[in-house]
GROMACS .gro file of C-alpha atoms in nm:
model
  352
    1THR     CA    1  13.198   7.871   8.340
    2ILE     CA    2  12.962   8.148   8.449
    3GLU     CA    3  13.049   8.087   8.815
    4ALA     CA    4  13.304   8.280   9.014
    5ILE     CA    5  13.560   8.026   9.137
    6PHE     CA    6  13.817   8.055   9.415
    7ILE     CA    7  14.077   7.791   9.501
    8ILE     CA    8  14.175   7.797   9.868
    9GLU     CA    9  14.415   7.609  10.091
   10LYS     CA   10  14.307   7.397  10.386
   11SER     CA   11  14.375   7.700  10.609
   12GLY     CA   12  14.118   7.899  10.410
   13ARG     CA   13  14.368   8.127  10.235
   14CYS     CA   14  14.302   8.202   9.870
   15ILE     CA   15  14.561   8.082   9.614
   16GLU     CA   16  14.376   8.148   9.287
   17ALA     CA   17  14.057   8.289   9.132
   18ASN     CA   18  13.911   8.276   8.780
   19ASP     CA   19  13.818   8.570   8.556
   20GLU     CA   20  13.451   8.560   8.663
   21ALA     CA   21  13.555   8.591   9.028
   22ARG     CA   22  13.777   8.889   8.953
   23LYS     CA   23  13.497   9.060   8.757
   24LEU     CA   24  13.227   8.985   9.015
   25PHE     CA   25  13.431   9.110   9.310
   26LYS     CA   26  13.594   9.394   9.113
   27PHE     CA   27  13.950   9.281   9.180
   28THR     CA   28  14.209   9.467   8.971
   29LYS     CA   29  14.524   9.286   9.081
   30LYS     CA   30  14.617   8.949   9.233
   31SER     CA   31  14.714   9.102   9.565
   32ASP     CA   32  14.344   9.189   9.611
   33TYR     CA   33  14.275   8.822   9.687
   34ILE     CA   34  14.592   8.606   9.689
   35GLY     CA   35  14.691   8.505  10.042
   36LYS     CA   36  14.373   8.642  10.202
   37HIS     CA   37  14.133   8.425  10.399
   38ILE     CA   38  13.823   8.343  10.195
   39TYR     CA   39  13.603   8.500  10.465
   40PHE     CA   40  13.709   8.846  10.342
   41ILE     CA   41  13.454   8.823  10.057
   42ILE     CA   42  13.168   8.734  10.298
   43ALA     CA   43  12.950   9.017  10.432
   44ASN     CA   44  12.988   9.080  10.806
   45SER     CA   45  12.623   8.990  10.865
   46ASP     CA   46  12.683   8.633  10.745
   47LYS     CA   47  13.036   8.557  10.864
   48GLU     CA   48  12.934   8.404  11.195
   49SER     CA   49  12.670   8.178  11.039
   50VAL     CA   50  12.923   8.055  10.780
   51ARG     CA   51  13.179   7.982  11.054
   52LYS     CA   52  12.919   7.774  11.240
   53LYS     CA   53  12.829   7.579  10.926
   54VAL     CA   54  13.193   7.505  10.850
   55LYS     CA   55  13.259   7.408  11.214
   56ASN     CA   56  12.960   7.173  11.214
   57HIS     CA   57  13.055   7.035  10.872
   58LYS     CA   58  12.722   7.151  10.726
   59SER     CA   59  12.696   7.087  10.354
   60PHE     CA   60  12.663   7.359  10.096
   61PRO     CA   61  12.521   7.509   9.872
   62SER     CA   62  12.413   7.801  10.085
   63GLU     CA   63  12.267   8.140  10.010
   64ILE     CA   64  12.464   8.420  10.177
   65ASN     CA   65  12.562   8.784  10.120
   66PHE     CA   66  12.902   8.871   9.974
   67VAL     CA   67  13.097   9.196   9.968
   68ARG     CA   68  13.294   9.338   9.673
   69LYS     CA   69  13.623   9.526   9.684
   70ASP     CA   70  13.433   9.859   9.672
   71GLY     CA   71  13.224   9.760   9.976
   72SER     CA   72  12.899   9.691   9.787
   73GLU     CA   73  12.712   9.377   9.888
   74PHE     CA   74  12.519   9.124   9.681
   75PRO     CA   75  12.338   8.792   9.740
   76GLY     CA   76  12.501   8.476   9.612
   77LEU     CA   77  12.482   8.098   9.613
   78VAL     CA   78  12.805   7.932   9.729
   79LYS     CA   79  12.923   7.572   9.714
   80GLY     CA   80  13.256   7.421   9.819
   81GLU     CA   81  13.421   7.090   9.738
   82ASN     CA   82  13.746   6.941   9.871
   83VAL     CA   83  13.981   6.788   9.615
   84ARG     CA   84  14.331   6.640   9.625
   85ARG     CA   85  14.606   6.808   9.424
   86VAL     CA   86  14.945   6.633   9.438
   87ASP     CA   87  15.010   6.600   9.812
   88GLN     CA   88  14.771   6.861   9.948
   89THR     CA   89  14.398   6.904   9.998
   90ILE     CA   90  14.253   7.217   9.844
   91ARG     CA   91  13.898   7.349   9.834
   92ILE     CA   92  13.722   7.478   9.524
   93VAL     CA   93  13.461   7.739   9.610
   94SER     CA   94  13.210   7.837   9.339
   95ILE     CA   95  12.977   8.139   9.368
   96VAL     CA   96  12.673   8.236   9.159
   97ASP     CA   97  12.549   8.598   9.169
   98LEU     CA   98  12.179   8.600   9.265
   99THR     CA   99  12.124   8.977   9.228
  100GLU     CA  100  11.909   8.957   8.915
  101LEU     CA  101  11.714   8.661   9.047
  102LYS     CA  102  11.647   8.846   9.374
  103GLN     CA  103  11.527   9.153   9.185
  104LYS     CA  104  11.282   8.942   8.988
  105GLU     CA  105  11.174   8.772   9.310
  106HIS     CA  106  11.115   9.114   9.472
  107LEU     CA  107  10.910   9.223   9.169
  108LEU     CA  108  10.697   8.909   9.195
  109PHE     CA  109  10.645   8.976   9.564
  110GLN     CA  110  10.530   9.333   9.491
  111GLN     CA  111  10.296   9.208   9.217
  112SER     CA  112  10.156   8.957   9.464
  113LYS     CA  113  10.100   9.236   9.716
  114MET     CA  114   9.920   9.453   9.459
  115ALA     CA  115   9.699   9.162   9.351
  116LEU     CA  116   9.618   9.092   9.714
  117MET     CA  117   9.542   9.459   9.771
  118GLY     CA  118   9.276   9.435   9.501
  119GLU     CA  119   9.125   9.137   9.682
  120MET     CA  120   9.131   9.331  10.007
  121MET     CA  121   8.954   9.630   9.851
  122SER     CA  122   8.677   9.391   9.754
  123ALA     CA  123   8.672   9.263  10.112
  124ILE     CA  124   8.644   9.620  10.246
  125ALA     CA  125   8.342   9.673  10.019
  126HIS     CA  126   8.176   9.367  10.173
  127GLN     CA  127   8.272   9.477  10.524
  128TRP     CA  128   8.124   9.823  10.472
  129ARG     CA  129   7.803   9.725  10.292
  130GLN     CA  130   7.610   9.639  10.608
  131PRO     CA  131   7.707   9.949  10.815
  132LEU     CA  132   7.641  10.175  10.513
  133ASN     CA  133   7.293  10.025  10.478
  134ALA     CA  134   7.239  10.080  10.852
  135LEU     CA  135   7.349  10.445  10.822
  136ALA     CA  136   7.115  10.495  10.526
  137ALA     CA  137   6.824  10.352  10.728
  138LEU     CA  138   6.903  10.578  11.026
  139ASN     CA  139   6.924  10.879  10.796
  140MET     CA  140   6.585  10.788  10.649
  141GLN     CA  141   6.436  10.786  10.998
  142VAL     CA  142   6.549  11.143  11.054
  143GLU     CA  143   6.445  11.254  10.704
  144THR     CA  144   6.098  11.109  10.751
  145LYS     CA  145   6.056  11.307  11.075
  146LEU     CA  146   6.166  11.627  10.901
  147GLU     CA  147   5.935  11.575  10.602
  148PHE     CA  148   5.634  11.556  10.831
  149ASN     CA  149   5.760  11.846  11.046
  150ASP     CA  150   5.774  11.618  11.348
  151ILE     CA  151   5.974  11.728  11.647
  152MET     CA  152   6.253  11.491  11.753
  153THR     CA  153   6.357  11.516  12.114
  154ALA     CA  154   6.708  11.456  12.242
  155ASP     CA  155   6.590  11.129  12.401
  156GLU     CA  156   6.452  11.011  12.065
  157TYR     CA  157   6.771  11.105  11.880
  158ALA     CA  158   7.008  10.955  12.140
  159PRO     CA  159   6.974  10.587  12.026
  160ILE     CA  160   7.002  10.696  11.660
  161CYS     CA  161   7.321  10.889  11.740
  162GLU     CA  162   7.459  10.593  11.937
  163ASN     CA  163   7.389  10.358  11.646
  164ILE     CA  164   7.553  10.596  11.397
  165ASN     CA  165   7.866  10.616  11.613
  166LYS     CA  166   7.869  10.236  11.645
  167GLN     CA  167   7.859  10.189  11.268
  168LEU     CA  168   8.125  10.456  11.207
  169ASN     CA  169   8.356  10.303  11.470
  170TYR     CA  170   8.317   9.963  11.303
  171MET     CA  171   8.409  10.112  10.964
  172SER     CA  172   8.707  10.293  11.115
  173LYS     CA  173   8.831   9.971  11.280
  174THR     CA  174   8.802   9.792  10.945
  175ILE     CA  175   9.031  10.049  10.782
  176ASP     CA  176   9.282  10.016  11.069
  177ASP     CA  177   9.285   9.637  11.030
  178PHE     CA  178   9.358   9.660  10.658
  179ARG     CA  179   9.617   9.934  10.706
  180ASP     CA  180   9.803   9.724  10.964
  181PHE     CA  181   9.801   9.429  10.728
  182PHE     CA  182   9.981   9.621  10.451
  183ILE     CA  183  10.253   9.760  10.679
  184PRO     CA  184  10.557   9.537  10.609
  185SER     CA  185  10.709   9.357  10.907
  186LYS     CA  186  11.065   9.480  10.968
  187THR     CA  187  11.146   9.274  11.275
  188LYS     CA  188  11.053   8.928  11.390
  189LEU     CA  189  10.783   8.910  11.655
  190GLU     CA  190  10.627   8.639  11.865
  191PHE     CA  191  10.265   8.605  11.757
  192ASN     CA  192   9.966   8.384  11.820
  193VAL     CA  193   9.906   8.161  11.516
  194CYS     CA  194   9.540   8.109  11.609
  195GLN     CA  195   9.480   8.484  11.641
  196ILE     CA  196   9.634   8.551  11.299
  197ILE     CA  197   9.391   8.304  11.139
  198LYS     CA  198   9.100   8.457  11.333
  199ASP     CA  199   9.199   8.803  11.205
  200VAL     CA  200   9.206   8.674  10.847
  201HIS     CA  201   8.864   8.511  10.890
  202GLU     CA  202   8.722   8.839  11.022
  203ILE     CA  203   8.843   9.013  10.705
  204LEU     CA  204   8.691   8.749  10.475
  205ARG     CA  205   8.382   8.668  10.686
  206PRO     CA  206   8.131   8.892  10.499
  207GLN     CA  207   8.227   8.740  10.164
  208LEU     CA  208   8.203   8.387  10.303
  209GLU     CA  209   7.863   8.456  10.458
  210ASN     CA  210   7.731   8.623  10.140
  211ASN     CA  211   7.818   8.307   9.947
  212ASN     CA  212   7.685   8.070  10.217
  213ILE     CA  213   8.029   7.923  10.281
  214VAL     CA  214   8.063   7.761  10.624
  215PHE     CA  215   8.395   7.830  10.798
  216THR     CA  216   8.510   7.587  11.069
  217PHE     CA  217   8.818   7.657  11.278
  218THR     CA  218   8.992   7.452  11.547
  219CYS     CA  219   9.329   7.544  11.692
  220ASP     CA  220   9.572   7.424  11.956
  221LYS     CA  221   9.728   7.726  12.128
  222VAL     CA  222  10.058   7.784  11.948
  223PHE     CA  223  10.291   8.079  11.903
  224PHE     CA  224  10.548   8.153  11.636
  225TYR     CA  225  10.850   8.382  11.617
  226GLY     CA  226  10.861   8.551  11.277
  227PHE     CA  227  10.687   8.804  11.053
  228PRO     CA  228  10.311   8.803  11.128
  229ASN     CA  229  10.198   9.007  10.824
  230GLU     CA  230  10.379   8.779  10.581
  231PHE     CA  231  10.222   8.475  10.749
  232LYS     CA  232   9.883   8.649  10.731
  233GLN     CA  233   9.936   8.702  10.358
  234VAL     CA  234   9.985   8.327  10.310
  235ILE     CA  235   9.664   8.243  10.497
  236ILE     CA  236   9.465   8.506  10.302
  237ASN     CA  237   9.596   8.374   9.969
  238ILE     CA  238   9.497   8.014  10.046
  239LEU     CA  239   9.155   8.098  10.192
  240ASN     CA  240   9.079   8.336   9.903
  241ASN     CA  241   9.158   8.059   9.655
  242ALA     CA  242   8.932   7.820   9.846
  243LYS     CA  243   8.648   8.075   9.847
  244ASP     CA  244   8.689   8.148   9.474
  245ALA     CA  245   8.694   7.774   9.386
  246ILE     CA  246   8.366   7.719   9.573
  247ILE     CA  247   8.203   8.017   9.399
  248ILE     CA  248   8.336   7.939   9.048
  249ASN     CA  249   8.235   7.571   9.071
  250LYS     CA  250   7.895   7.668   9.217
  251ILE     CA  251   7.925   7.441   9.520
  252LYS     CA  252   7.594   7.465   9.709
  253ASP     CA  253   7.720   7.361  10.052
  254GLY     CA  254   8.056   7.534  10.044
  255GLU     CA  255   8.285   7.459  10.337
  256ILE     CA  256   8.629   7.572  10.447
  257VAL     CA  257   8.796   7.400  10.742
  258VAL     CA  258   9.113   7.522  10.913
  259ASP     CA  259   9.274   7.297  11.172
  260VAL     CA  260   9.592   7.385  11.364
  261LYS     CA  261   9.762   7.107  11.559
  262LYS     CA  262  10.075   7.052  11.767
  263VAL     CA  263  10.226   6.719  11.666
  264LYS     CA  264  10.546   6.634  11.855
  265GLU     CA  265  10.794   6.901  11.742
  266ASN     CA  266  10.576   7.035  11.463
  267ILE     CA  267  10.298   7.286  11.413
  268ILE     CA  268  10.076   7.159  11.132
  269ILE     CA  269   9.811   7.380  10.974
  270TYR     CA  270   9.553   7.214  10.750
  271LEU     CA  271   9.343   7.438  10.522
  272LYS     CA  272   9.070   7.230  10.357
  273ASP     CA  273   8.789   7.314  10.115
  274ASN     CA  274   8.529   7.132   9.907
  275GLY     CA  275   8.561   7.362   9.606
  276GLY     CA  276   8.586   7.085   9.347
  277GLY     CA  277   8.950   6.988   9.392
  278ILE     CA  278   9.252   7.036   9.167
  279ASP     CA  279   9.306   6.821   8.858
  280LYS     CA  280   9.594   6.575   8.912
  281ALA     CA  281   9.736   6.678   8.574
  282ILE     CA  282   9.807   7.031   8.700
  283ILE     CA  283   9.839   6.998   9.079
  284ASN     CA  284  10.220   6.996   9.056
  285LYS     CA  285  10.207   7.334   8.879
  286VAL     CA  286   9.995   7.534   9.126
  287PHE     CA  287  10.302   7.681   9.298
  288ASN     CA  288  10.463   7.788   8.969
  289PRO     CA  289  10.475   8.165   8.906
  290TYR     CA  290  10.200   8.298   8.674
  291PHE     CA  291  10.015   7.965   8.670
  292THR     CA  292   9.645   8.005   8.748
  293THR     CA  293   9.331   7.797   8.707
  294LYS     CA  294   9.112   8.108   8.728
  295PHE     CA  295   9.005   8.334   8.445
  296GLU     CA  296   9.268   8.599   8.360
  297SER     CA  297   9.052   8.871   8.514
  298LYS     CA  298   9.027   8.674   8.838
  299GLY     CA  299   9.381   8.548   8.900
  300THR     CA  300   9.745   8.648   8.852
  301GLY     CA  301   9.908   8.312   8.927
  302ILE     CA  302  10.156   8.454   9.177
  303GLY     CA  303   9.966   8.425   9.508
  304LEU     CA  304  10.049   8.060   9.577
  305TYR     CA  305  10.401   8.101   9.438
  306MET     CA  306  10.471   8.381   9.687
  307SER     CA  307  10.300   8.185   9.966
  308LYS     CA  308  10.539   7.896   9.908
  309MET     CA  309  10.836   8.135   9.895
  310ILE     CA  310  10.734   8.293  10.227
  311ILE     CA  311  10.681   7.962  10.407
  312GLU     CA  312  10.980   7.773  10.266
  313LYS     CA  313  11.243   8.045  10.221
  314SER     CA  314  11.157   8.311  10.480
  315MET     CA  315  11.020   8.073  10.742
  316ASN     CA  316  11.203   7.747  10.659
  317GLY     CA  317  10.880   7.548  10.664
  318ILE     CA  318  10.696   7.332  10.411
  319LEU     CA  319  10.384   7.424  10.211
  320SER     CA  320  10.224   7.137  10.020
  321VAL     CA  321   9.891   7.055   9.855
  322GLU     CA  322   9.687   6.744   9.783
  323SER     CA  323   9.347   6.694   9.625
  324ASN     CA  324   9.099   6.404   9.625
  325ASP     CA  325   8.725   6.358   9.569
  326GLY     CA  326   8.656   6.726   9.506
  327ARG     CA  327   8.843   6.841   9.816
  328THR     CA  328   9.171   7.028   9.841
  329ILE     CA  329   9.402   7.033  10.142
  330PHE     CA  330   9.689   7.279  10.180
  331THR     CA  331   9.929   7.183  10.459
  332ILE     CA  332  10.177   7.414  10.630
  333LYS     CA  333  10.431   7.233  10.843
  334LEU     CA  334  10.640   7.428  11.095
  335TRP     CA  335  10.884   7.333  11.371
  336TYR     CA  336  10.897   7.481  11.721
  337HIS     CA  337  11.088   7.461  12.047
  338ILE     CA  338  11.058   7.605  12.400
  339ILE     CA  339  11.301   7.886  12.473
  340ASN     CA  340  11.266   7.923  12.850
  341THR     CA  341  11.129   7.767  13.167
  342ASN     CA  342  10.829   8.003  13.173
  343LEU     CA  343  10.685   7.804  12.882
  344ILE     CA  344  10.696   8.104  12.651
  345TYR     CA  345  10.712   7.946  12.309
  346ASN     CA  346  10.947   8.079  12.046
  347PHE     CA  347  10.861   7.898  11.726
  348ILE     CA  348  11.142   7.879  11.474
  349MET     CA  349  11.031   7.707  11.153
  350GLN     CA  350  11.262   7.476  10.966
  351ARG     CA  351  11.226   7.257  10.660
  352GLY     CA  352  11.101   6.909  10.741
   0.00000   0.00000   0.00000
């Protein structure tokens, strides 16, 4: 077997380990593991959560961090099964090293970020086109005066100067918005779900307007406790795909609708478009890595894959898609609960 396997007593003390376990954890002699409680191979950051799962009889497999004999840590998938041997119950614990898989996952995430950065550069170009045109027109006003040797008083120049500053401030704010987006979230924060979607719309608004795509947004006031930039990345990926589908399929009356609702213990976000829909033959593949329905120059096939990873692994939610009659609906389902009597909502997302 390629799995590392430990055999432990009911008390949790280790009584045997296979060759893969000894290699993975860098054990050189039996005394490194025989007689020790199985928790000694679990990283300190995960010990308490494992204790709670065992106490509550939660089923495995689970993804946790392990620690080797030399102190180095690695991610792994663990599963335990109780079996009877003669007159005692023992537990067989199997562990799969996820280091390589995690490295590939990280690479995919970085590729997704770079692809999204390209999309955002295009969005900046659209955001800046109007203020640049305005600055060019203001400059022409001044140039025309100079060409005809006209005198411009301070009162005449004041509104021009004010307009120039207004356009420059708008361009500066745009850069700040994009810079903030690409700063990775290191700690969980409570954020307004509606505001995140509004921020994303503001980034994409010029492109939507240039392509006559109507954007409709309704939102119940909801908050979430998590990583806002990662959530923003998911929304941008889905809305970008909707916009591209409408443009590629030359939909005359393009429409994107985003609807956020509180339904019992769930936050449900619907992202709908009329961009022609997704063929039923391939709809089950849209979340696969490197699968894209766009031309190679237009899509990488990792945006929706990473969106699903973020929602379902990092946020313990559900991201699904359905398509009928030329319309596509992406649904994000999240779970929330109230954390104090002041009605400050701390939304913790879980699967289902």
